[in-house]
Amino acid sequence: MNYFFGLSNSIFKSSLTIPKFQNNGHKNDKYSPFEITISNNEWLIKKCNFIEDENFFFLDDDIITNENFFFLSNNEEVDQFNLSKTELYRYNDFTNTQPVNFRSNLRISYKNRGFSSYQSEYPFEMTQKNGNVLSSIFSLLNSNADENYILFRNIFKNPTKKKFNLYLIDIKKKEILNSIDIFSNSSNLIFIDNKYINENTYLLTDNFIGIPIFISLKDNHLSMEHTHPPHHYVISDDKFKVITKLKNEIKAKIIQ
Amino acid sequence: MKLKLKSFNSLIRNKTAKKIRNLLNIKPSHLLFDYSKTGYSVSDGFFWRVDSDFKTIFKYSDILNIFYGEKTSKVLILIYDDKFNLIKTHQNNHIRDHNSLVIDQEFLKIEKGFGSFFIFHETARNLNTNIRNSCYTGYSFKNSLPSFVHGNLHSASKSFTGNKIEFGLGASSVYKKYIYQVQNNMEFDKTEIILINNCNSKINIDLNFLVTELDIGQTKIIDTKDNNIVKIKSNSMLIRPIIFNYRNNYIDVYHG
């Protein structure tokens, strides 16, 4: 099961287009978007406001906050799982699709001019895990751009908003270049000074995983894309061993 | 027992077994890469386009050095036109951790064209692993900030040490049609769908009732006209497009 998220801020407008169909064309007319937010240390789930047509639900920045996220379901399923409000549940399997995940389109736009999007989802399995994200910032940020940002989204199973660190590190020198406070269960938009954009700079998170999304802005044009997790590049059976070793070596030297 | 299980897993993951599984529709696999062998570099099928408006920027990493400390690795990039004729070979023997290649009129010595390209990592060392290059391609429209998209389709493989390239890692069916419906609403001035045939045979395409064929390795750009839905029927088991959306002078490129 997948969740869908956006971001809310004064620079970019964001919108979500959630399809009513799987990518094999199979449709489910019984589902509509529900919104999840944290309220008094519990998950608060409610049917959200949306515009729809025959094929899509449209959620705009009136509905999207940095804390809420969305999933497709119906009242019966939500009531069934709503007994404990301190865990996230796998409400249904409609968004479990293979080989390509069920995705919404997350789009950002700038002053009604440039726009950029990617097919996005936050898999339920990711909400169950702690860990670290390690990713180059050089591949997708642009030192020639006017402004660069990292959008880091975490959704964690428990209804808490906890502070954790996102480090910009020099992977060669194994040094922290900058430490930024970000929050779990949030879309965190981080301005990145162009001085950090070089091939040795990576982002590393401490304790929480999430999706790192990279945004560049120049002359009103936008580019937004996420990086792959490291295990995407190693496709043999040793991939988790190799990635864990690499991360542990870096963590041992950087995060004491 | 553990050894027997490992041997069984290798057996059902080799190319012949996958073809039999696909023929009998038993746990079909859209990817025909033979996981029972190691020492291979797998490339996604990347799209390039060059004309007076477009240039293509490819950002790629030294995967063998980053994950395996292989300091002497090289890359081979093969660029094909839309009919799958090899038009340029680019060898980088002095690869950095992160690299950028600009594919434009000057680099290709052409006025206009589009097609696919593939990247293979090479090393003389006998590494018992397989890697996948699924890095990032940006498209600059009228000299604007490039809109980046990651690779999304396993397409070809080559051993780290050998010269033989195996194209056609995508699986197709002789009797079955598969549907891939892009999970976004195409309400733009113009939408182009980019298709690369990553299968080892000619494939049939029905995109919103526009019927066409793609031979091995061929690339097509299809204008969706006024359709806001993109529904592709094909005997390719996974025909996953790249999408160009245009509004005024702005573009957004992403994978479907």
Coordinates of C-alpha atoms in Angstrom, one line a residue:
Chain A
M1 CA 0.0 0.0 0.0
N2 CA 1.2 3.5 -0.8
Y3 CA 0.8 6.9 0.7
F4 CA 0.9 10.2 -1.2
F5 CA 2.3 13.5 -0.1
G6 CA 3.0 17.1 -1.2
L7 CA 4.6 20.1 0.3
S8 CA 3.4 23.5 1.4
N9 CA 5.5 26.7 1.4
S10 CA 5.7 30.2 0.1
I11 CA 8.0 29.5 -2.8
F12 CA 6.4 26.6 -4.7
K13 CA 2.8 25.6 -5.2
S14 CA 2.3 21.9 -5.0
S15 CA -0.5 19.7 -6.2
L16 CA -1.3 16.0 -6.2
T17 CA -3.1 14.0 -9.0
I18 CA -4.1 10.6 -7.6
P19 CA -5.4 8.2 -10.3
K20 CA -8.5 6.1 -9.8
F21 CA -6.8 3.3 -11.8
Q22 CA -3.8 1.1 -11.4
N23 CA -1.2 1.3 -14.2
N24 CA -2.6 -1.9 -15.7
G25 CA -5.9 0.1 -16.2
H26 CA -7.9 -1.6 -13.5
K27 CA -10.2 0.9 -11.7
N28 CA -11.8 1.0 -8.3
D29 CA -14.6 3.4 -8.0
K30 CA -15.2 2.6 -4.3
Y31 CA -12.1 4.4 -3.2
S32 CA -11.4 8.0 -2.6
P33 CA -8.6 10.0 -0.8
F34 CA -8.3 10.0 2.9
E35 CA -6.1 12.4 4.8
I36 CA -3.9 11.5 7.7
T37 CA -2.5 14.0 10.2
I38 CA -1.1 13.9 13.7
S39 CA -3.4 15.2 16.4
N40 CA -2.6 14.8 20.1
N41 CA -0.1 12.1 19.4
E42 CA -2.6 10.0 17.5
W43 CA -3.3 9.5 13.9
L44 CA -6.3 11.5 12.8
I45 CA -7.8 10.0 9.6
K46 CA -10.6 11.7 7.7
K47 CA -12.0 11.9 4.3
C48 CA -10.5 14.8 2.5
N49 CA -11.8 17.5 0.2
F50 CA -10.9 16.9 -3.4
I51 CA -11.9 17.7 -6.9
E52 CA -12.4 14.7 -9.2
D53 CA -13.1 13.7 -12.7
E54 CA -13.8 10.3 -14.2
N55 CA -10.1 9.2 -13.8
F56 CA -8.4 11.3 -11.2
F57 CA -8.6 12.9 -7.8
F58 CA -7.0 16.4 -7.6
L59 CA -5.6 17.7 -4.4
D60 CA -4.2 21.3 -4.4
D61 CA -2.3 23.4 -1.9
D62 CA -5.5 24.3 0.0
I63 CA -5.5 20.7 1.3
I64 CA -1.8 19.8 1.3
T65 CA 0.3 20.6 4.3
N66 CA 3.9 19.6 5.2
E67 CA 2.5 17.2 7.8
N68 CA -0.5 15.5 6.2
F69 CA -0.5 12.7 3.6
F70 CA -3.1 10.7 1.8
F71 CA -4.2 7.2 0.8
L72 CA -7.0 5.6 -1.1
S73 CA -9.6 3.7 0.8
N74 CA -13.3 3.8 1.9
N75 CA -15.2 4.3 5.2
E76 CA -15.6 0.6 5.9
E77 CA -11.8 -0.1 5.7
V78 CA -10.9 3.0 7.7
D79 CA -13.4 2.2 10.5
Q80 CA -12.1 -1.4 10.6
F81 CA -8.5 -0.3 11.3
N82 CA -9.2 2.8 13.3
L83 CA -9.3 1.1 16.7
S84 CA -5.6 1.8 17.5
K85 CA -4.7 5.3 16.5
T86 CA -1.0 5.0 17.2
E87 CA 0.0 2.8 14.2
L88 CA -0.3 3.1 10.5
Y89 CA -2.1 0.2 8.7
R90 CA -2.1 -1.5 5.4
Y91 CA -5.7 -0.6 4.6
N92 CA -6.0 -2.3 1.3
D93 CA -3.9 -3.7 -1.6
F94 CA -5.3 -1.5 -4.4
T95 CA -2.0 0.5 -4.6
N96 CA 0.2 -2.6 -4.4
T97 CA 1.1 -3.0 -8.0
Q98 CA 4.0 -4.7 -9.7
P99 CA 6.3 -4.4 -11.5
V100 CA 5.7 -0.6 -11.3
N101 CA 4.3 0.9 -8.1
F102 CA 1.0 2.7 -8.0
R103 CA 1.9 6.4 -8.1
S104 CA 0.4 9.8 -7.9
N105 CA 1.8 12.8 -9.7
L106 CA 3.4 15.3 -7.4
R107 CA 3.8 18.6 -9.2
I108 CA 5.3 21.8 -8.0
S109 CA 5.1 25.1 -9.9
Y110 CA 6.7 28.5 -9.5
K111 CA 4.7 31.7 -10.0
N112 CA 2.4 30.0 -12.5
R113 CA 5.4 29.7 -14.9
G114 CA 7.8 26.7 -14.6
F115 CA 6.5 23.4 -13.3
S116 CA 8.0 20.0 -12.6
S117 CA 6.7 16.7 -11.4
Y118 CA 7.5 13.1 -10.7
Q119 CA 5.4 10.0 -10.2
S120 CA 5.5 9.7 -6.5
E121 CA 4.5 7.4 -3.7
Y122 CA 5.6 6.5 -0.2
P123 CA 5.4 2.8 0.3
F124 CA 3.9 1.4 3.5
E125 CA 6.9 -0.8 4.1
M126 CA 9.1 2.4 4.4
T127 CA 6.9 3.7 7.2
Q128 CA 7.9 0.7 9.3
K129 CA 11.7 1.3 9.2
N130 CA 14.3 3.4 10.8
G131 CA 17.7 3.8 9.1
N132 CA 19.8 6.2 7.1
V133 CA 19.6 7.7 3.7
L134 CA 22.8 8.3 1.8
S135 CA 22.6 10.1 -1.6
S136 CA 24.7 12.3 -3.8
I137 CA 23.4 15.8 -4.1
F138 CA 25.6 16.5 -7.2
S139 CA 23.6 14.3 -9.6
L140 CA 20.4 16.3 -9.5
L141 CA 21.2 19.7 -8.1
N142 CA 22.6 22.4 -10.4
S143 CA 25.3 24.8 -9.3
N144 CA 24.3 27.1 -12.2
A145 CA 20.8 27.4 -11.0
D146 CA 19.4 30.4 -9.2
E147 CA 18.3 28.3 -6.2
N148 CA 18.5 24.7 -5.2
Y149 CA 16.5 22.8 -2.6
I150 CA 16.2 19.3 -1.2
L151 CA 12.7 18.2 -0.3
F152 CA 13.1 15.4 2.2
R153 CA 9.9 13.5 3.1
N154 CA 9.6 11.0 5.9
I155 CA 6.5 9.1 6.9
F156 CA 6.9 7.0 10.1
K157 CA 4.5 4.5 11.6
N158 CA 4.1 6.3 14.9
P159 CA 2.2 9.6 15.2
T160 CA 5.2 11.7 16.4
K161 CA 7.0 14.6 14.9
K162 CA 10.6 14.1 16.0
K163 CA 13.6 16.2 15.2
F164 CA 16.5 14.4 13.4
N165 CA 19.6 15.4 11.5
L166 CA 20.2 15.7 7.8
Y167 CA 23.9 16.1 7.2
L168 CA 25.6 17.4 4.2
I169 CA 28.9 15.5 4.2
D170 CA 32.1 15.4 2.2
I171 CA 32.2 11.7 1.4
K172 CA 35.9 11.7 0.6
K173 CA 37.0 13.6 3.7
K174 CA 34.3 11.9 5.8
E175 CA 33.5 15.3 7.3
I176 CA 30.2 17.0 8.1
L177 CA 29.8 20.2 6.1
N178 CA 26.5 21.2 7.5
S179 CA 23.9 19.8 9.9
I180 CA 20.3 20.6 9.4
D181 CA 17.4 19.9 11.8
I182 CA 14.5 18.2 10.0
F183 CA 11.4 16.4 11.3
S184 CA 9.8 13.0 10.9
N185 CA 6.3 12.7 9.4
S186 CA 7.0 15.9 7.5
S187 CA 7.9 17.3 4.1
N188 CA 11.1 19.2 4.8
L189 CA 12.2 21.8 2.3
I190 CA 15.9 22.7 2.7
F191 CA 17.6 25.5 0.8
I192 CA 21.0 24.3 -0.5
D193 CA 23.7 27.0 -1.0
N194 CA 25.5 26.5 -4.3
K195 CA 28.8 26.2 -2.5
Y196 CA 27.8 22.7 -1.3
I197 CA 27.1 21.4 -4.8
N198 CA 30.1 19.4 -5.9
E199 CA 30.8 15.8 -6.5
N200 CA 31.9 15.0 -3.0
T201 CA 28.8 16.3 -1.2
Y202 CA 26.3 13.7 -0.1
L203 CA 23.3 13.9 2.2
L204 CA 23.1 11.5 5.1
T205 CA 20.2 11.2 7.5
D206 CA 20.4 10.0 11.0
N207 CA 17.9 7.4 12.3
F208 CA 15.0 8.2 9.9
I209 CA 14.7 7.2 6.3
G210 CA 12.7 9.0 3.6
I211 CA 12.6 10.2 0.0
P212 CA 15.2 12.8 -1.0
I213 CA 13.8 14.9 -3.8
F214 CA 16.0 17.5 -5.6
I215 CA 14.7 20.8 -6.9
S216 CA 16.5 23.4 -9.0
L217 CA 15.1 26.8 -10.1
K218 CA 16.6 29.0 -12.8
D219 CA 14.9 31.8 -14.8
N220 CA 11.5 30.5 -13.6
H221 CA 12.2 27.0 -14.9
L222 CA 12.1 24.1 -12.5
S223 CA 13.5 20.6 -12.3
M224 CA 12.4 18.1 -9.6
E225 CA 13.5 14.5 -9.4
H226 CA 14.3 12.0 -6.7
T227 CA 17.5 10.0 -6.5
H228 CA 17.5 6.2 -6.4
P229 CA 18.5 4.5 -3.1
P230 CA 22.0 3.0 -3.4
H231 CA 20.8 -0.6 -3.6
H232 CA 19.1 0.3 -6.9
Y233 CA 22.6 0.3 -8.5
V234 CA 23.7 -3.1 -7.3
I235 CA 21.5 -5.8 -8.6
S236 CA 23.4 -8.9 -7.4
D237 CA 22.6 -10.8 -4.3
D238 CA 25.3 -9.0 -2.3
K239 CA 23.6 -5.6 -2.7
F240 CA 22.4 -5.2 0.9
K241 CA 25.8 -6.4 2.3
V242 CA 27.7 -3.9 0.1
I243 CA 25.4 -1.0 0.9
T244 CA 25.3 -1.7 4.6
K245 CA 29.1 -1.9 4.7
L246 CA 29.4 1.4 2.8
K247 CA 26.9 3.2 5.1
N248 CA 28.5 1.8 8.2
E249 CA 31.9 3.0 7.2
I250 CA 30.6 6.5 6.7
K251 CA 28.5 6.5 9.8
A252 CA 31.3 5.3 12.0
K253 CA 33.4 8.2 10.9
I254 CA 30.8 10.9 10.8
I255 CA 28.0 10.1 13.3
Q256 CA 29.6 9.2 16.6
Chain B
M1 CA 19.6 -27.6 2.1
K2 CA 20.6 -23.9 1.9
L3 CA 22.9 -24.7 -1.1
K4 CA 20.0 -26.6 -2.8
L5 CA 17.7 -23.6 -2.3
K6 CA 20.3 -21.2 -3.7
S7 CA 20.8 -23.5 -6.8
F8 CA 17.0 -23.6 -7.3
N9 CA 16.8 -19.8 -7.1
S10 CA 19.6 -19.5 -9.6
L11 CA 17.8 -21.9 -11.9
I12 CA 14.5 -20.1 -12.0
R13 CA 16.2 -16.8 -12.4
N14 CA 18.1 -17.6 -15.5
K15 CA 17.0 -16.4 -18.9
T16 CA 15.7 -19.7 -20.3
A17 CA 13.7 -20.3 -17.1
K18 CA 12.2 -16.9 -17.3
K19 CA 11.2 -17.4 -20.9
I20 CA 9.5 -20.7 -19.9
R21 CA 7.8 -19.0 -16.9
N22 CA 6.5 -16.2 -19.2
L23 CA 5.3 -18.7 -21.8
L24 CA 3.4 -20.7 -19.2
N25 CA 2.3 -17.5 -17.4
I26 CA 3.8 -18.8 -14.1
K27 CA 5.3 -15.9 -12.1
P28 CA 6.1 -14.0 -15.4
S29 CA 9.1 -11.7 -15.3
H30 CA 9.2 -8.5 -17.4
L31 CA 13.0 -8.6 -17.2
L32 CA 15.1 -11.3 -18.9
F33 CA 18.4 -10.5 -17.3
D34 CA 20.1 -13.7 -16.2
Y35 CA 20.7 -13.3 -12.5
S36 CA 22.5 -16.6 -12.3
K37 CA 25.6 -15.0 -13.8
T38 CA 27.8 -12.2 -12.3
G39 CA 30.3 -9.7 -13.7
Y40 CA 27.8 -7.7 -15.7
S41 CA 27.0 -4.1 -16.2
V42 CA 23.3 -3.5 -17.0
S43 CA 22.2 -0.3 -18.7
D44 CA 18.8 1.3 -18.8
G45 CA 17.6 2.5 -22.2
F46 CA 18.1 6.3 -22.0
F47 CA 16.5 8.8 -24.4
W48 CA 18.4 11.6 -26.2
R49 CA 17.0 14.4 -28.4
V50 CA 19.0 17.1 -30.2
D51 CA 17.7 19.9 -32.4
S52 CA 17.7 23.7 -32.4
D53 CA 15.5 23.6 -29.2
F54 CA 16.8 20.6 -27.3
K55 CA 20.0 19.3 -25.9
T56 CA 20.4 16.3 -23.6
I57 CA 22.6 16.2 -20.5
F58 CA 23.5 12.8 -19.0
K59 CA 24.8 12.6 -15.4
Y60 CA 26.3 9.3 -14.4
S61 CA 28.3 7.9 -11.5
D62 CA 31.2 5.6 -11.2
I63 CA 29.2 2.9 -9.7
L64 CA 32.1 0.4 -9.5
N65 CA 34.3 2.8 -7.6
I66 CA 31.6 4.1 -5.3
F67 CA 30.4 0.6 -4.2
Y68 CA 33.5 -1.6 -4.9
G69 CA 36.5 0.8 -4.7
E70 CA 37.4 0.0 -8.3
K71 CA 39.7 2.9 -9.2
T72 CA 40.5 1.8 -12.8
S73 CA 36.9 1.5 -14.1
K74 CA 35.9 3.0 -17.4
V75 CA 32.6 3.6 -19.1
L76 CA 31.5 2.9 -22.7
I77 CA 28.5 4.9 -23.9
L78 CA 26.8 3.9 -27.2
I79 CA 24.5 6.3 -28.9
Y80 CA 21.9 5.0 -31.4
D81 CA 19.5 6.9 -33.6
D82 CA 15.7 6.3 -33.6
K83 CA 16.1 3.4 -36.1
F84 CA 18.8 1.8 -33.8
N85 CA 21.8 2.6 -36.0
L86 CA 24.9 3.2 -33.9
I87 CA 25.9 6.8 -34.5
K88 CA 28.4 7.6 -31.8
T89 CA 30.7 5.7 -29.4
H90 CA 32.0 7.5 -26.4
Q91 CA 34.6 6.0 -24.1
N92 CA 35.5 7.6 -20.8
N93 CA 38.7 6.1 -19.5
H94 CA 39.2 8.7 -16.8
I95 CA 35.9 8.5 -15.1
R96 CA 35.2 10.7 -12.0
D97 CA 32.9 9.7 -9.2
H98 CA 30.2 11.8 -10.9
N99 CA 30.3 12.8 -14.6
S100 CA 28.3 14.8 -17.0
L101 CA 28.0 14.3 -20.8
V102 CA 26.3 17.0 -23.0
I103 CA 24.7 15.4 -26.1
D104 CA 24.0 18.3 -28.5
Q105 CA 24.4 19.2 -32.1
E106 CA 28.1 19.7 -31.8
F107 CA 28.7 16.4 -30.0
L108 CA 26.7 14.4 -32.5
K109 CA 27.5 16.5 -35.5
I110 CA 23.9 16.5 -36.6
E111 CA 21.2 19.2 -36.9
K112 CA 18.4 17.2 -35.5
G113 CA 17.6 13.7 -34.2
F114 CA 16.6 11.5 -31.3
G115 CA 17.2 8.0 -30.2
S116 CA 18.5 5.9 -27.3
F117 CA 21.8 5.4 -25.6
F118 CA 23.3 2.9 -23.2
I119 CA 26.1 3.0 -20.7
F120 CA 28.4 0.1 -19.7
H121 CA 30.9 0.1 -16.8
E122 CA 34.1 -1.8 -17.5
T123 CA 36.9 -3.1 -15.4
A124 CA 39.7 -5.6 -15.8
R125 CA 39.1 -6.8 -12.2
N126 CA 37.0 -9.9 -11.8
L127 CA 34.2 -8.6 -9.7
N128 CA 31.6 -11.1 -8.6
T129 CA 28.7 -8.7 -8.8
N130 CA 26.2 -7.1 -11.2
I131 CA 25.4 -3.4 -11.4
R132 CA 22.8 -1.3 -13.1
N133 CA 23.2 2.2 -14.4
S134 CA 19.9 4.0 -14.1
C135 CA 21.3 7.5 -13.7
Y136 CA 19.9 10.8 -14.7
T137 CA 19.1 12.4 -18.1
G138 CA 18.2 16.1 -18.3
Y139 CA 16.5 17.8 -21.2
S140 CA 17.3 21.5 -21.8
F141 CA 14.5 23.2 -23.9
K142 CA 15.5 26.5 -25.6
N143 CA 18.6 26.7 -23.3
S144 CA 16.6 26.5 -20.2
L145 CA 17.4 24.7 -17.0
P146 CA 17.4 20.9 -17.8
S147 CA 14.5 18.9 -16.5
F148 CA 15.9 15.7 -15.1
V149 CA 14.5 12.2 -15.1
H150 CA 16.1 9.0 -13.8
G151 CA 16.4 5.8 -15.9
N152 CA 13.5 3.5 -15.8
L153 CA 13.9 0.5 -18.1
H154 CA 16.6 -2.3 -18.0
S155 CA 17.6 -2.6 -21.6
A156 CA 21.1 -4.1 -22.3
S157 CA 24.0 -5.8 -20.5
K158 CA 27.7 -6.3 -21.1
S159 CA 30.3 -8.1 -19.0
F160 CA 32.8 -5.9 -17.2
T161 CA 35.6 -7.4 -19.3
G162 CA 34.0 -8.5 -22.6
N163 CA 32.8 -6.7 -25.8
K164 CA 29.6 -8.5 -26.5
I165 CA 26.5 -6.5 -25.7
E166 CA 23.1 -8.2 -25.1
F167 CA 20.2 -5.9 -26.0
G168 CA 16.6 -6.8 -25.4
L169 CA 16.4 -7.4 -21.6
G170 CA 12.7 -6.6 -21.6
A171 CA 10.3 -9.5 -22.0
S172 CA 7.5 -9.7 -24.6
S173 CA 4.7 -12.1 -25.2
V174 CA 3.7 -13.8 -28.4
Y175 CA 0.1 -14.1 -27.6
K176 CA -0.7 -11.6 -24.7
K177 CA -1.3 -7.9 -24.6
Y178 CA -0.3 -5.9 -21.6
I179 CA -1.7 -2.5 -20.6
Y180 CA 0.3 0.3 -19.2
Q181 CA -1.7 3.4 -18.3
V182 CA 0.3 6.4 -17.2
Q183 CA -1.0 7.6 -13.8
N184 CA -1.2 11.3 -14.6
N185 CA -3.7 13.6 -16.2
M186 CA -2.2 15.2 -19.4
E187 CA -3.9 18.6 -19.5
F188 CA -1.0 20.5 -21.1
D189 CA -0.4 22.5 -24.3
K190 CA 1.3 19.4 -25.7
T191 CA 2.3 16.0 -24.4
E192 CA 4.9 13.7 -26.0
I193 CA 5.3 10.0 -25.1
I194 CA 8.7 8.6 -25.7
L195 CA 8.9 4.8 -26.2
I196 CA 12.1 2.7 -26.5
N197 CA 11.8 -1.0 -27.4
N198 CA 13.9 -2.7 -24.8
C199 CA 12.7 -6.2 -25.9
N200 CA 14.5 -8.7 -28.1
S201 CA 11.9 -8.7 -30.8
K202 CA 9.6 -6.3 -32.7
I203 CA 6.8 -5.1 -30.5
N204 CA 3.3 -3.8 -31.3
I205 CA 2.0 -0.6 -29.7
D206 CA -1.5 0.7 -29.4
L207 CA -1.3 4.1 -27.8
N208 CA -4.8 5.6 -27.4
F209 CA -5.8 3.6 -30.5
L210 CA -2.8 4.8 -32.5
V211 CA -1.3 1.6 -33.7
T212 CA 2.3 1.3 -34.6
E213 CA 5.3 -1.1 -34.3
L214 CA 8.8 -0.7 -32.8
D215 CA 11.6 -2.9 -34.0
I216 CA 14.4 -4.0 -31.6
G217 CA 16.0 -0.9 -30.0
Q218 CA 13.9 1.6 -31.9
T219 CA 12.7 4.8 -30.4
K220 CA 9.5 6.7 -31.1
I221 CA 8.1 10.1 -30.1
I222 CA 4.3 10.1 -30.1
D223 CA 2.2 13.3 -29.6
T224 CA -0.9 12.4 -27.5
K225 CA -3.0 15.1 -29.2
D226 CA -5.9 16.0 -27.1
N227 CA -6.1 12.9 -24.9
N228 CA -5.6 13.5 -21.2
I229 CA -5.2 9.7 -20.7
V230 CA -2.2 7.7 -21.9
K231 CA -3.1 4.1 -22.3
I232 CA -0.6 1.8 -24.0
K233 CA -1.4 -1.7 -25.1
S234 CA 1.5 -3.8 -26.2
N235 CA 3.0 -7.3 -26.3
S236 CA 5.9 -5.8 -24.4
M237 CA 5.4 -6.8 -20.8
L238 CA 6.5 -3.4 -19.5
I239 CA 6.3 -0.5 -22.0
R240 CA 7.1 2.3 -19.6
P241 CA 7.4 5.7 -21.3
I242 CA 9.2 8.9 -20.7
I243 CA 6.9 11.9 -20.8
F244 CA 7.4 15.5 -22.0
N245 CA 4.7 17.9 -21.0
Y246 CA 4.8 21.5 -22.4
R247 CA 3.0 24.6 -21.2
N248 CA 3.9 28.0 -22.7
N249 CA 7.7 27.9 -22.9
Y250 CA 8.1 25.5 -20.0
I251 CA 8.6 21.8 -20.0
D252 CA 8.4 18.9 -17.5
V253 CA 10.0 15.6 -18.2
Y254 CA 9.5 12.5 -16.1
H255 CA 9.0 8.8 -16.4
G256 CA 5.5 7.2 -16.6

